Amino acid sequence: MADISDVKVNEFMAKVIAKNQGETEFHQAVKEVVESLMPFLEEHPEYQFSKILERMTEPERVIMFRIPWTDDSGDIQINRGFRIEMNSAIGPYKGGLRFHPTVNLGILKFLAFEQVFKNSLTTLPMGGGKGGSDFDPKGKSDNEVMRFCQSFMTELQRHIGPNTDVPAGDIGVGGREIGYMFGQYKRIRNEFTGILTGKGLEWGGSLIRPEATGYGAVYFADEMLKTRNDSMKGKTVVISGSGNVAQYAVQKVLQLGGKVVTLSDSNGYIYDPDGITEEKLDFVLELKNIRRGRISEYAEKYNVQYVEGKRPWEVKCDCALPCATQNEIDVDDARTLVKNGCYLVSEGANMPSTPEAVDIYLESKILYGPGKAANAGGVAVSGLEMSQNSMRLSWTREEVDARLKTIMSDIHETCVKYGKDESGYTNYVNGANIGGFLKVANAMMAHGYV
Ligand code: NDP
Ligand code: 2IT
């Protein structure tokens, strides 16, 4: 007979699916959380009585809008913009903006939902949100990106504010886009204030914010390794993606004495068996952030293998850091990783492993840090950027890095507290979901039925 929790999970999910039809990534993210929480809620009926989970799966507000702009040939283009204001129980809505042609309501709702738990885990006062557009920055000129960003902010500005909602970057949104959006906000509102994070250092940004997600994912990996008296030193690491998160994950692995042998983009992956050095990483930074080229150029430049149309999970490694996008590791990839001896997965990306892949990690008892814990370093330093903006001062690199390290270690501790099972194995999925839930749920209880 099915466990009472299983029955309740199925009942709950049937309602979520009926109400949010076709939003498969949102269903996936909610199901994982509900599976972790249901046994816990069985012992804490007060949260069930107050319908906390039902409320948490319904965004406080969804904003959807038209973004008209003109391309370089003078043609009018129309994109769709979104901001999901998911939960403000413990602070202003906070979370990134994604510009990618695949962006839709369901993807942004999954990201906003995950963000609520992630932000709670950081220990900082931030609620959860996410936004973006189906705009594709690839192949666009700087001027086109600027006009798009200005049009996007012309609408978004009326919904955000330093104490209301503070967006940041995500896929397709980096320093360039944050700059154009900040400029447009300032121009419309005649106000210089911390309405975005990931800003440039000259205009209110924080040191270490560009590095924070990648560094944080490696700090989290290191914390997991410590529980087995192990460290990054000498480890062979496979990384996917070659954007913001991947780049700084490479740098931190190098600093801790590991070797990174792969990077990828949506066209394929490179395999460098000698390892990516600081010098080669400088080439990647210039290639991806300035020239905006493809990772295949790395293979040409350094005469290494380029595997077209595939992801790097077939490469033998000790540790895997998925840093590209959702559902980039499926069940076969997970099996291949484990079979080849991989015993640590730390997720720089959001929900990069399918539920079946996660089952393989947990059955194999490998060290598995889910995105909402392992990649929380980015939003954590965004929270520190907000603090510095409020105080109108800026902290040193060392100060921010030390705070980031402490926060990642605290998140790890929270996961162990709520995720360790009778056998001594830490299920970081349960740990992150229960640990992230409690602060938000208690705040919601205190606020009454809002
Ligand atoms: P970037 O835009 O800087 O880089 C994204 C990278 O992932 C690129 O290499 C891109 O390749 C690849 N990628 C994107 N979409 C796909 C796809 N559908 N299939 C294959 N490859 C893809 O983004 P970030 O590095 O900022 O973000 C990467 C991940 O990390 C995302 O999941 C994001 O949500 C998550 N994250 C980001 C944080 C941040 O602070 N930036 C914080 C926490 C999580 P290509 O160039 O070919 O598109
Ligand atoms: O997914 C994420 O945590 C981010 N894209 C960063 C959010 C932020 O507000 O810094």
Short mmCIF file of C-alpha atoms and ligand atoms in Angstrom, two decimals:
data_model
loop_
_atom_site.label_atom_id
_atom_site.label_comp_id
_atom_site.label_asym_id
_atom_site.label_seq_id
_atom_site.Cartn_x
_atom_site.Cartn_y
_atom_site.Cartn_z
CA MET A 1 0.00 0.00 0.00
CA ALA A 2 1.20 3.47 -0.84
CA ASP A 3 2.53 5.61 1.99
CA ILE A 4 0.14 8.37 3.20
CA SER A 5 2.74 10.96 2.07
CA ASP A 6 2.78 9.54 -1.47
CA VAL A 7 -1.00 9.77 -1.67
CA LYS A 8 -0.92 13.36 -0.47
CA VAL A 9 1.86 14.27 -2.93
CA ASN A 10 -0.19 12.85 -5.81
CA GLU A 11 -3.33 14.66 -4.68
CA PHE A 12 -1.44 17.91 -4.31
CA MET A 13 0.28 17.57 -7.69
CA ALA A 14 -2.97 16.76 -9.48
CA LYS A 15 -4.28 20.17 -8.41
CA VAL A 16 -1.05 21.98 -9.33
CA ILE A 17 -1.03 20.36 -12.78
CA ALA A 18 -4.70 21.13 -13.40
CA LYS A 19 -4.20 24.77 -12.44
CA ASN A 20 -0.94 25.33 -14.30
CA GLN A 21 -1.46 23.37 -17.49
CA GLY A 22 1.50 22.76 -19.76
CA GLU A 23 3.99 24.32 -17.33
CA THR A 24 6.09 21.16 -17.08
CA GLU A 25 9.21 22.68 -15.53
CA PHE A 26 7.06 24.31 -12.83
CA HIS A 27 5.39 20.95 -12.09
CA GLN A 28 8.83 19.33 -11.87
CA ALA A 29 10.19 21.91 -9.41
CA VAL A 30 7.07 21.83 -7.23
CA LYS A 31 6.94 18.02 -7.13
CA GLU A 32 10.50 17.74 -5.87
CA VAL A 33 9.77 20.16 -3.03
CA VAL A 34 6.43 18.58 -2.13
CA GLU A 35 8.01 15.12 -2.00
CA SER A 36 10.63 16.37 0.45
CA LEU A 37 8.14 18.30 2.55
CA MET A 38 5.14 15.98 2.83
CA PRO A 39 6.63 13.63 5.47
CA PHE A 40 7.76 16.70 7.43
CA LEU A 41 4.34 18.32 7.14
CA GLU A 42 2.70 15.14 8.42
CA GLU A 43 4.45 15.88 11.71
CA HIS A 44 3.65 19.62 11.57
CA PRO A 45 -0.07 19.89 10.75
CA GLU A 46 -0.11 23.62 11.53
CA TYR A 47 1.52 24.32 8.13
CA GLN A 48 -1.04 22.10 6.41
CA PHE A 49 -3.91 23.80 8.20
CA SER A 50 -2.65 27.21 7.07
CA LYS A 51 -2.33 25.96 3.47
CA ILE A 52 1.25 27.20 3.32
CA LEU A 53 2.25 24.96 0.39
CA GLU A 54 -0.90 25.86 -1.55
CA ARG A 55 -0.07 29.52 -1.06
CA MET A 56 3.63 29.09 -1.92
CA THR A 57 2.79 27.47 -5.26
CA GLU A 58 0.60 30.42 -6.31
CA PRO A 59 2.66 33.50 -7.29
CA GLU A 60 1.74 36.65 -5.37
CA ARG A 61 1.69 38.42 -8.72
CA VAL A 62 2.53 37.70 -12.38
CA ILE A 63 3.30 40.57 -14.72
CA MET A 64 3.36 39.93 -18.46
CA PHE A 65 3.94 42.66 -21.00
CA ARG A 66 4.74 43.67 -24.59
CA ILE A 67 8.26 44.80 -25.51
CA PRO A 68 8.39 46.62 -28.85
CA TRP A 69 11.80 47.67 -30.19
CA THR A 70 13.41 48.38 -33.56
CA ASP A 71 16.25 46.33 -35.00
CA ASP A 72 19.18 47.75 -36.95
CA SER A 73 17.34 47.48 -40.26
CA GLY A 74 14.48 49.57 -38.88
CA ASP A 75 12.01 46.69 -38.56
CA ILE A 76 9.75 46.63 -35.51
CA GLN A 77 10.22 43.57 -33.29
CA ILE A 78 7.83 42.47 -30.56
CA ASN A 79 8.95 40.33 -27.63
CA ARG A 80 7.18 39.24 -24.50
CA GLY A 81 8.35 40.28 -21.03
CA PHE A 82 7.60 38.71 -17.64
CA ARG A 83 8.15 39.27 -13.97
CA ILE A 84 6.98 36.62 -11.52
CA GLU A 85 6.67 38.08 -8.01
CA MET A 86 6.49 34.77 -6.20
CA ASN A 87 6.87 35.37 -2.48
CA SER A 88 7.69 38.43 -0.35
CA ALA A 89 7.29 36.91 3.13
CA ILE A 90 10.91 37.43 4.18
CA GLY A 91 12.00 40.37 2.00
CA PRO A 92 11.57 42.16 -1.32
CA TYR A 93 11.17 39.91 -4.37
CA LYS A 94 14.66 39.02 -5.56
CA GLY A 95 15.89 36.98 -8.51
CA GLY A 96 17.34 37.17 -11.97
CA LEU A 97 16.15 38.06 -15.46
CA ARG A 98 16.64 35.54 -18.27
CA PHE A 99 16.77 36.53 -21.96
CA HIS A 100 16.54 33.38 -24.06
CA PRO A 101 14.21 32.29 -26.91
CA THR A 102 12.91 29.36 -24.80
CA VAL A 103 11.64 31.63 -21.99
CA ASN A 104 7.96 31.13 -21.14
CA LEU A 105 5.67 31.42 -18.14
CA GLY A 106 6.28 27.86 -16.88
CA ILE A 107 10.07 28.16 -16.96
CA LEU A 108 10.02 31.47 -15.11
CA LYS A 109 7.57 30.12 -12.53
CA PHE A 110 9.87 27.15 -11.84
CA LEU A 111 12.81 29.52 -11.45
CA ALA A 112 10.85 31.91 -9.20
CA PHE A 113 9.62 29.00 -7.06
CA GLU A 114 13.16 27.65 -6.58
CA GLN A 115 14.37 31.17 -5.82
CA VAL A 116 12.08 31.45 -2.78
CA PHE A 117 13.79 28.48 -1.09
CA LYS A 118 17.28 29.44 -2.27
CA ASN A 119 16.99 32.99 -0.98
CA SER A 120 15.71 31.76 2.36
CA LEU A 121 18.71 29.42 2.64
CA THR A 122 21.16 32.33 2.20
CA THR A 123 20.00 33.65 5.63
CA LEU A 124 19.56 37.11 4.06
CA PRO A 125 16.20 38.97 3.94
CA MET A 126 15.16 38.32 0.35
CA GLY A 127 11.85 37.07 -1.08
CA GLY A 128 11.72 35.25 -4.42
CA GLY A 129 11.07 36.39 -7.98
CA LYS A 130 12.21 35.81 -11.54
CA GLY A 131 11.64 37.44 -14.89
CA GLY A 132 12.87 37.82 -18.40
CA SER A 133 11.93 37.64 -22.03
CA ASP A 134 11.92 35.39 -25.08
CA PHE A 135 14.34 37.90 -26.67
CA ASP A 136 17.41 36.15 -28.14
CA PRO A 137 20.56 38.24 -27.60
CA LYS A 138 22.60 35.97 -29.91
CA GLY A 139 23.69 37.71 -33.09
CA LYS A 140 22.23 41.08 -31.99
CA SER A 141 24.34 44.24 -32.12
CA ASP A 142 25.08 46.18 -28.90
CA ASN A 143 22.68 48.86 -30.10
CA GLU A 144 19.88 46.34 -30.62
CA VAL A 145 20.47 44.89 -27.15
CA MET A 146 20.40 48.42 -25.72
CA ARG A 147 17.13 49.34 -27.41
CA PHE A 148 15.58 46.10 -26.29
CA CYS A 149 16.74 46.60 -22.68
CA GLN A 150 15.41 50.16 -22.67
CA SER A 151 12.01 49.03 -23.90
CA PHE A 152 11.97 46.17 -21.36
CA MET A 153 12.74 48.57 -18.49
CA THR A 154 10.23 51.16 -19.70
CA GLU A 155 7.53 48.77 -18.52
CA LEU A 156 9.37 46.92 -15.72
CA GLN A 157 10.31 50.14 -13.89
CA ARG A 158 6.78 50.67 -12.58
CA HIS A 159 6.83 47.26 -10.84
CA ILE A 160 10.26 47.24 -9.13
CA GLY A 161 12.03 49.21 -6.42
CA PRO A 162 14.80 48.79 -3.83
CA ASN A 163 12.25 47.69 -1.19
CA THR A 164 9.82 46.01 -3.59
CA ASP A 165 11.55 43.88 -6.21
CA VAL A 166 15.23 43.80 -7.16
CA PRO A 167 16.07 41.87 -10.36
CA ALA A 168 19.56 40.75 -11.47
CA GLY A 169 21.14 38.65 -14.24
CA ASP A 170 20.61 35.07 -15.38
CA ILE A 171 21.07 33.38 -18.79
CA GLY A 172 21.59 36.05 -21.46
CA VAL A 173 21.68 38.89 -18.92
CA GLY A 174 25.12 40.02 -17.72
CA GLY A 175 26.89 43.28 -16.97
CA ARG A 176 26.08 44.82 -20.36
CA GLU A 177 22.31 44.28 -20.06
CA ILE A 178 22.20 45.32 -16.37
CA GLY A 179 23.93 48.57 -17.38
CA TYR A 180 21.44 49.41 -20.13
CA MET A 181 18.48 48.61 -17.86
CA PHE A 182 19.89 50.59 -14.93
CA GLY A 183 20.45 53.59 -17.22
CA GLN A 184 16.87 53.48 -18.46
CA TYR A 185 15.43 53.19 -14.93
CA LYS A 186 17.48 56.16 -13.76
CA ARG A 187 16.39 58.20 -16.75
CA ILE A 188 12.67 57.51 -16.30
CA ARG A 189 12.53 57.75 -12.50
CA ASN A 190 15.23 60.37 -11.93
CA GLU A 191 16.49 58.26 -9.06
CA PHE A 192 19.86 56.58 -8.41
CA THR A 193 19.02 53.57 -6.31
CA GLY A 194 19.69 49.85 -5.91
CA ILE A 195 16.93 48.46 -8.15
CA LEU A 196 19.17 45.89 -9.81
CA THR A 197 22.15 43.84 -8.64
CA GLY A 198 25.13 42.77 -10.71
CA LYS A 199 25.86 46.44 -11.37
CA GLY A 200 29.26 47.78 -12.49
CA LEU A 201 31.71 48.69 -9.72
CA GLU A 202 31.63 52.39 -10.62
CA TRP A 203 27.86 52.64 -10.18
CA GLY A 204 26.93 50.65 -7.09
CA GLY A 205 28.02 47.10 -7.90
CA SER A 206 29.72 44.74 -5.47
CA LEU A 207 33.11 43.13 -5.79
CA ILE A 208 32.83 39.34 -6.23
CA ARG A 209 29.26 39.46 -7.63
CA PRO A 210 30.37 38.27 -11.10
CA GLU A 211 32.37 35.45 -9.50
CA ALA A 212 29.86 34.58 -6.77
CA THR A 213 27.70 31.84 -8.31
CA GLY A 214 30.63 29.85 -9.72
CA TYR A 215 32.78 30.34 -6.62
CA GLY A 216 29.83 29.45 -4.39
CA ALA A 217 29.10 26.20 -6.25
CA VAL A 218 32.73 25.16 -5.74
CA TYR A 219 32.73 26.22 -2.06
CA PHE A 220 29.61 24.08 -1.63
CA ALA A 221 31.33 21.15 -3.38
CA ASP A 222 34.28 21.59 -1.06
CA GLU A 223 31.98 21.54 2.00
CA MET A 224 30.42 18.30 0.76
CA LEU A 225 33.88 16.78 0.18
CA LYS A 226 34.95 17.76 3.71
CA THR A 227 32.24 15.48 5.13
CA ARG A 228 34.25 12.60 3.61
CA ASN A 229 37.62 14.03 4.69
CA ASP A 230 38.30 14.88 1.07
CA SER A 231 39.00 18.07 -0.91
CA MET A 232 39.11 19.49 -4.47
CA LYS A 233 42.84 18.98 -4.69
CA GLY A 234 43.76 16.69 -7.56
CA LYS A 235 40.16 16.13 -8.68
CA THR A 236 39.20 15.89 -12.35
CA VAL A 237 36.16 18.08 -12.91
CA VAL A 238 33.70 18.21 -15.78
CA ILE A 239 31.86 21.54 -16.24
CA SER A 240 29.06 22.36 -18.69
CA GLY A 241 28.30 25.83 -20.03
CA SER A 242 30.85 28.55 -20.67
CA GLY A 243 28.96 31.60 -19.43
CA ASN A 244 29.14 33.52 -16.18
CA VAL A 245 28.66 30.62 -13.77
CA ALA A 246 30.90 28.13 -15.62
CA GLN A 247 33.75 30.63 -16.04
CA TYR A 248 34.14 31.36 -12.34
CA ALA A 249 33.54 27.76 -11.33
CA VAL A 250 36.60 26.92 -13.45
CA GLN A 251 38.62 29.62 -11.72
CA LYS A 252 37.78 28.43 -8.21
CA VAL A 253 38.43 24.75 -9.01
CA LEU A 254 41.87 25.80 -10.30
CA GLN A 255 42.56 27.82 -7.15
CA LEU A 256 41.67 24.80 -5.00
CA GLY A 257 44.00 22.51 -6.93
CA GLY A 258 41.53 20.66 -9.18
CA LYS A 259 41.65 20.13 -12.95
CA VAL A 260 38.76 21.16 -15.25
CA VAL A 261 38.68 19.22 -18.52
CA THR A 262 35.48 20.37 -20.27
CA LEU A 263 33.34 23.42 -21.10
CA SER A 264 30.34 23.60 -23.43
CA ASP A 265 27.72 25.75 -25.07
CA SER A 266 24.48 24.89 -26.84
CA ASN A 267 26.43 23.62 -29.87
CA GLY A 268 28.81 21.14 -28.24
CA TYR A 269 31.66 20.65 -25.76
CA ILE A 270 35.45 20.87 -25.69
CA TYR A 271 37.61 18.25 -23.97
CA ASP A 272 41.02 19.42 -22.78
CA PRO A 273 42.68 16.46 -21.01
CA ASP A 274 45.60 18.63 -19.81
CA GLY A 275 43.15 20.91 -18.02
CA ILE A 276 42.00 24.50 -18.51
CA THR A 277 44.68 26.87 -17.15
CA GLU A 278 44.26 30.50 -15.98
CA GLU A 279 45.63 31.59 -19.36
CA LYS A 280 43.16 29.45 -21.29
CA LEU A 281 40.38 30.73 -19.04
CA ASP A 282 41.34 34.31 -19.97
CA PHE A 283 40.82 33.29 -23.58
CA VAL A 284 37.34 31.91 -22.72
CA LEU A 285 36.40 35.13 -20.89
CA GLU A 286 37.38 37.24 -23.89
CA LEU A 287 35.74 34.81 -26.32
CA LYS A 288 32.42 34.63 -24.45
CA ASN A 289 32.08 38.04 -22.78
CA ILE A 290 33.55 40.34 -25.43
CA ARG A 291 33.67 38.64 -28.82
CA ARG A 292 30.57 36.54 -27.98
CA GLY A 293 31.87 33.58 -30.04
CA ARG A 294 31.36 29.80 -29.81
CA ILE A 295 33.27 27.41 -27.52
CA SER A 296 34.44 25.43 -30.59
CA GLU A 297 37.02 28.22 -31.08
CA TYR A 298 38.76 26.98 -27.91
CA ALA A 299 39.34 23.62 -29.57
CA GLU A 300 40.81 25.29 -32.67
CA LYS A 301 43.05 27.57 -30.61
CA TYR A 302 44.42 24.89 -28.24
CA ASN A 303 44.22 21.94 -30.61
CA VAL A 304 41.92 19.82 -28.41
CA GLN A 305 38.85 17.73 -29.16
CA TYR A 306 35.49 19.41 -29.92
CA VAL A 307 32.42 17.20 -29.71
CA GLU A 308 29.61 18.72 -31.74
CA GLY A 309 26.01 18.41 -30.56
CA LYS A 310 26.80 16.58 -27.29
CA ARG A 311 27.04 17.37 -23.58
CA PRO A 312 30.18 16.59 -21.58
CA TRP A 313 28.78 13.94 -19.19
CA GLU A 314 30.44 11.07 -21.07
CA VAL A 315 33.88 12.34 -20.00
CA LYS A 316 35.37 10.45 -17.04
CA CYS A 317 35.60 12.61 -13.92
CA ASP A 318 35.50 12.72 -10.11
CA CYS A 319 33.18 15.74 -9.92
CA ALA A 320 30.57 17.23 -12.25
CA LEU A 321 29.42 20.86 -12.13
CA PRO A 322 26.48 21.47 -14.48
CA CYS A 323 26.51 25.23 -15.14
CA ALA A 324 24.40 25.68 -18.31
CA THR A 325 20.63 25.12 -18.04
CA GLN A 326 17.69 23.06 -16.73
CA ASN A 327 17.39 19.33 -17.45
CA GLU A 328 20.82 19.10 -19.07
CA ILE A 329 21.59 15.81 -17.26
CA ASP A 330 19.10 13.03 -17.99
CA VAL A 331 18.93 9.58 -16.44
CA ASP A 332 21.37 8.05 -18.95
CA ASP A 333 23.86 10.85 -18.38
CA ALA A 334 23.58 10.32 -14.61
CA ARG A 335 24.19 6.59 -15.02
CA THR A 336 27.22 7.28 -17.20
CA LEU A 337 28.63 9.75 -14.69
CA VAL A 338 28.28 7.32 -11.77
CA LYS A 339 29.57 4.36 -13.82
CA ASN A 340 32.68 6.38 -14.72
CA GLY A 341 33.40 7.04 -11.05
CA CYS A 342 31.90 10.50 -10.57
CA TYR A 343 30.96 10.85 -6.90
CA LEU A 344 30.07 14.54 -6.59
CA VAL A 345 27.56 16.73 -8.45
CA SER A 346 27.30 20.40 -7.43
CA GLU A 347 24.74 22.34 -9.46
CA GLY A 348 25.75 25.80 -10.65
CA ALA A 349 22.71 25.84 -12.93
CA ASN A 350 19.06 25.78 -11.78
CA MET A 351 17.48 22.29 -11.91
CA PRO A 352 20.04 20.89 -14.39
CA SER A 353 19.29 17.27 -13.42
CA THR A 354 16.02 15.55 -14.32
CA PRO A 355 14.16 13.88 -11.41
CA GLU A 356 15.25 10.46 -12.71
CA ALA A 357 18.89 11.62 -12.76
CA VAL A 358 18.54 12.82 -9.16
CA ASP A 359 17.19 9.37 -8.20
CA ILE A 360 20.38 7.82 -9.61
CA TYR A 361 22.58 10.15 -7.52
CA LEU A 362 20.63 9.40 -4.34
CA GLU A 363 20.52 5.63 -4.93
CA SER A 364 24.27 5.68 -5.57
CA LYS A 365 24.78 7.76 -2.39
CA ILE A 366 27.08 10.21 -4.12
CA LEU A 367 27.53 13.77 -2.84
CA TYR A 368 24.77 15.72 -4.58
CA GLY A 369 24.24 19.47 -4.02
CA PRO A 370 21.00 20.64 -5.70
CA GLY A 371 20.98 24.06 -7.39
CA LYS A 372 18.90 25.85 -4.79
CA ALA A 373 21.66 25.19 -2.26
CA ALA A 374 24.80 24.93 -4.39
CA ASN A 375 24.23 27.98 -6.61
CA ALA A 376 22.87 30.29 -3.88
CA GLY A 377 26.18 32.16 -3.77
CA GLY A 378 25.11 34.41 -6.65
CA VAL A 379 21.97 35.72 -5.04
CA ALA A 380 23.73 35.80 -1.66
CA VAL A 381 26.26 38.30 -2.97
CA SER A 382 23.36 40.15 -4.63
CA GLY A 383 21.96 40.46 -1.10
CA LEU A 384 25.33 41.81 0.04
CA GLU A 385 25.24 44.28 -2.87
CA MET A 386 21.84 45.49 -1.61
CA SER A 387 23.27 45.97 1.91
CA GLN A 388 26.21 47.97 0.56
CA ASN A 389 23.83 50.12 -1.54
CA SER A 390 21.66 50.83 1.51
CA MET A 391 24.70 51.85 3.52
CA ARG A 392 26.18 53.78 0.57
CA LEU A 393 29.56 52.13 0.97
CA SER A 394 31.45 49.21 -0.51
CA TRP A 395 33.24 46.30 1.06
CA THR A 396 36.61 44.92 -0.05
CA ARG A 397 37.01 41.79 -2.16
CA GLU A 398 38.24 39.89 0.88
CA GLU A 399 35.29 40.96 3.01
CA VAL A 400 32.69 39.92 0.41
CA ASP A 401 34.47 36.64 -0.37
CA ALA A 402 34.70 35.79 3.34
CA ARG A 403 30.96 36.45 3.75
CA LEU A 404 30.21 34.32 0.68
CA LYS A 405 32.27 31.44 2.07
CA THR A 406 30.52 31.64 5.44
CA ILE A 407 27.09 31.72 3.78
CA MET A 408 27.88 28.64 1.65
CA SER A 409 29.12 26.82 4.71
CA ASP A 410 25.97 27.80 6.66
CA ILE A 411 23.76 26.57 3.80
CA HIS A 412 25.66 23.29 3.85
CA GLU A 413 25.11 22.99 7.59
CA THR A 414 21.38 23.65 7.19
CA CYS A 415 21.16 20.93 4.51
CA VAL A 416 22.91 18.44 6.79
CA LYS A 417 20.67 19.41 9.72
CA TYR A 418 17.46 18.68 7.83
CA GLY A 419 18.73 16.14 5.29
CA LYS A 420 20.83 13.56 7.14
CA ASP A 421 19.10 10.18 7.27
CA GLU A 422 19.44 7.27 9.75
CA SER A 423 22.27 5.74 7.71
CA GLY A 424 24.30 8.95 8.01
CA TYR A 425 23.87 9.85 4.32
CA THR A 426 22.91 13.47 3.70
CA ASN A 427 20.08 13.91 1.23
CA TYR A 428 20.80 17.56 0.36
CA VAL A 429 17.54 17.74 -1.63
CA ASN A 430 15.45 17.15 1.47
CA GLY A 431 17.80 19.30 3.53
CA ALA A 432 17.55 22.30 1.20
CA ASN A 433 13.81 22.01 0.73
CA ILE A 434 12.95 21.70 4.42
CA GLY A 435 15.62 24.19 5.54
CA GLY A 436 14.51 26.75 2.92
CA PHE A 437 10.82 26.22 3.64
CA LEU A 438 10.81 26.84 7.38
CA LYS A 439 11.81 30.51 7.49
CA VAL A 440 9.36 31.44 4.72
CA ALA A 441 6.54 29.34 6.20
CA ASN A 442 6.97 30.80 9.68
CA ALA A 443 6.97 34.34 8.28
CA MET A 444 3.80 33.57 6.30
CA MET A 445 2.11 32.21 9.43
CA ALA A 446 3.01 35.39 11.32
CA HIS A 447 1.52 37.56 8.57
CA GLY A 448 -1.89 35.90 8.61
CA TYR A 449 -3.76 34.66 5.56
CA VAL A 450 -2.26 37.00 2.95
P1 NDP B 1 25.10 32.72 -19.34
O1 NDP B 1 24.14 33.28 -20.29
O2 NDP B 1 26.28 33.54 -18.92
O3 NDP B 1 25.68 31.32 -19.88
C1 NDP B 1 24.82 30.28 -20.16
C2 NDP B 1 25.63 29.12 -20.70
O4 NDP B 1 24.80 27.97 -20.78
C3 NDP B 1 26.15 29.35 -22.10
O5 NDP B 1 27.33 28.63 -22.29
C4 NDP B 1 25.01 28.79 -22.95
O6 NDP B 1 25.38 28.39 -24.26
C5 NDP B 1 24.59 27.60 -22.14
N1 NDP B 1 23.17 27.33 -22.37
C6 NDP B 1 22.13 28.15 -22.12
N2 NDP B 1 20.98 27.60 -22.50
C7 NDP B 1 21.28 26.41 -23.01
C8 NDP B 1 20.53 25.36 -23.57
N3 NDP B 1 19.20 25.46 -23.67
N4 NDP B 1 21.18 24.25 -23.98
C9 NDP B 1 22.53 24.16 -23.88
N5 NDP B 1 23.31 25.12 -23.36
C10 NDP B 1 22.70 26.22 -22.93
O7 NDP B 1 24.24 32.29 -18.06
P2 NDP B 1 24.72 31.97 -16.57
O8 NDP B 1 26.08 31.40 -16.57
O9 NDP B 1 24.44 33.17 -15.75
O10 NDP B 1 23.65 30.87 -16.12
C11 NDP B 1 23.89 29.48 -16.24
C12 NDP B 1 22.98 28.72 -15.30
O11 NDP B 1 23.22 29.13 -13.95
C13 NDP B 1 21.47 28.93 -15.51
O12 NDP B 1 20.80 27.74 -15.18
C14 NDP B 1 21.13 30.00 -14.48
O13 NDP B 1 19.76 29.97 -14.14
C15 NDP B 1 22.01 29.54 -13.33
N6 NDP B 1 22.32 30.54 -12.31
C16 NDP B 1 22.87 31.74 -12.65
C17 NDP B 1 23.20 32.65 -11.66
C18 NDP B 1 23.89 33.93 -11.96
O14 NDP B 1 24.23 34.64 -11.00
N7 NDP B 1 24.15 34.27 -13.20
C19 NDP B 1 22.90 32.37 -10.24
C20 NDP B 1 22.36 31.05 -10.00
C21 NDP B 1 22.08 30.19 -11.01
P3 NDP B 1 24.96 29.31 -25.52
O15 NDP B 1 25.85 30.49 -25.46
O16 NDP B 1 25.17 28.43 -26.70
O17 NDP B 1 23.51 29.66 -25.33
O1 2IT B 2 19.18 31.96 -10.17
C1 2IT B 2 19.71 32.86 -9.49
O2 2IT B 2 19.87 32.76 -8.27
C2 2IT B 2 20.18 34.07 -10.19
N1 2IT B 2 20.07 34.15 -11.40
C3 2IT B 2 20.74 35.22 -9.40
C4 2IT B 2 19.65 36.05 -8.79
C5 2IT B 2 20.10 37.33 -8.14
O3 2IT B 2 19.19 38.08 -7.75
O4 2IT B 2 21.29 37.58 -8.01
#
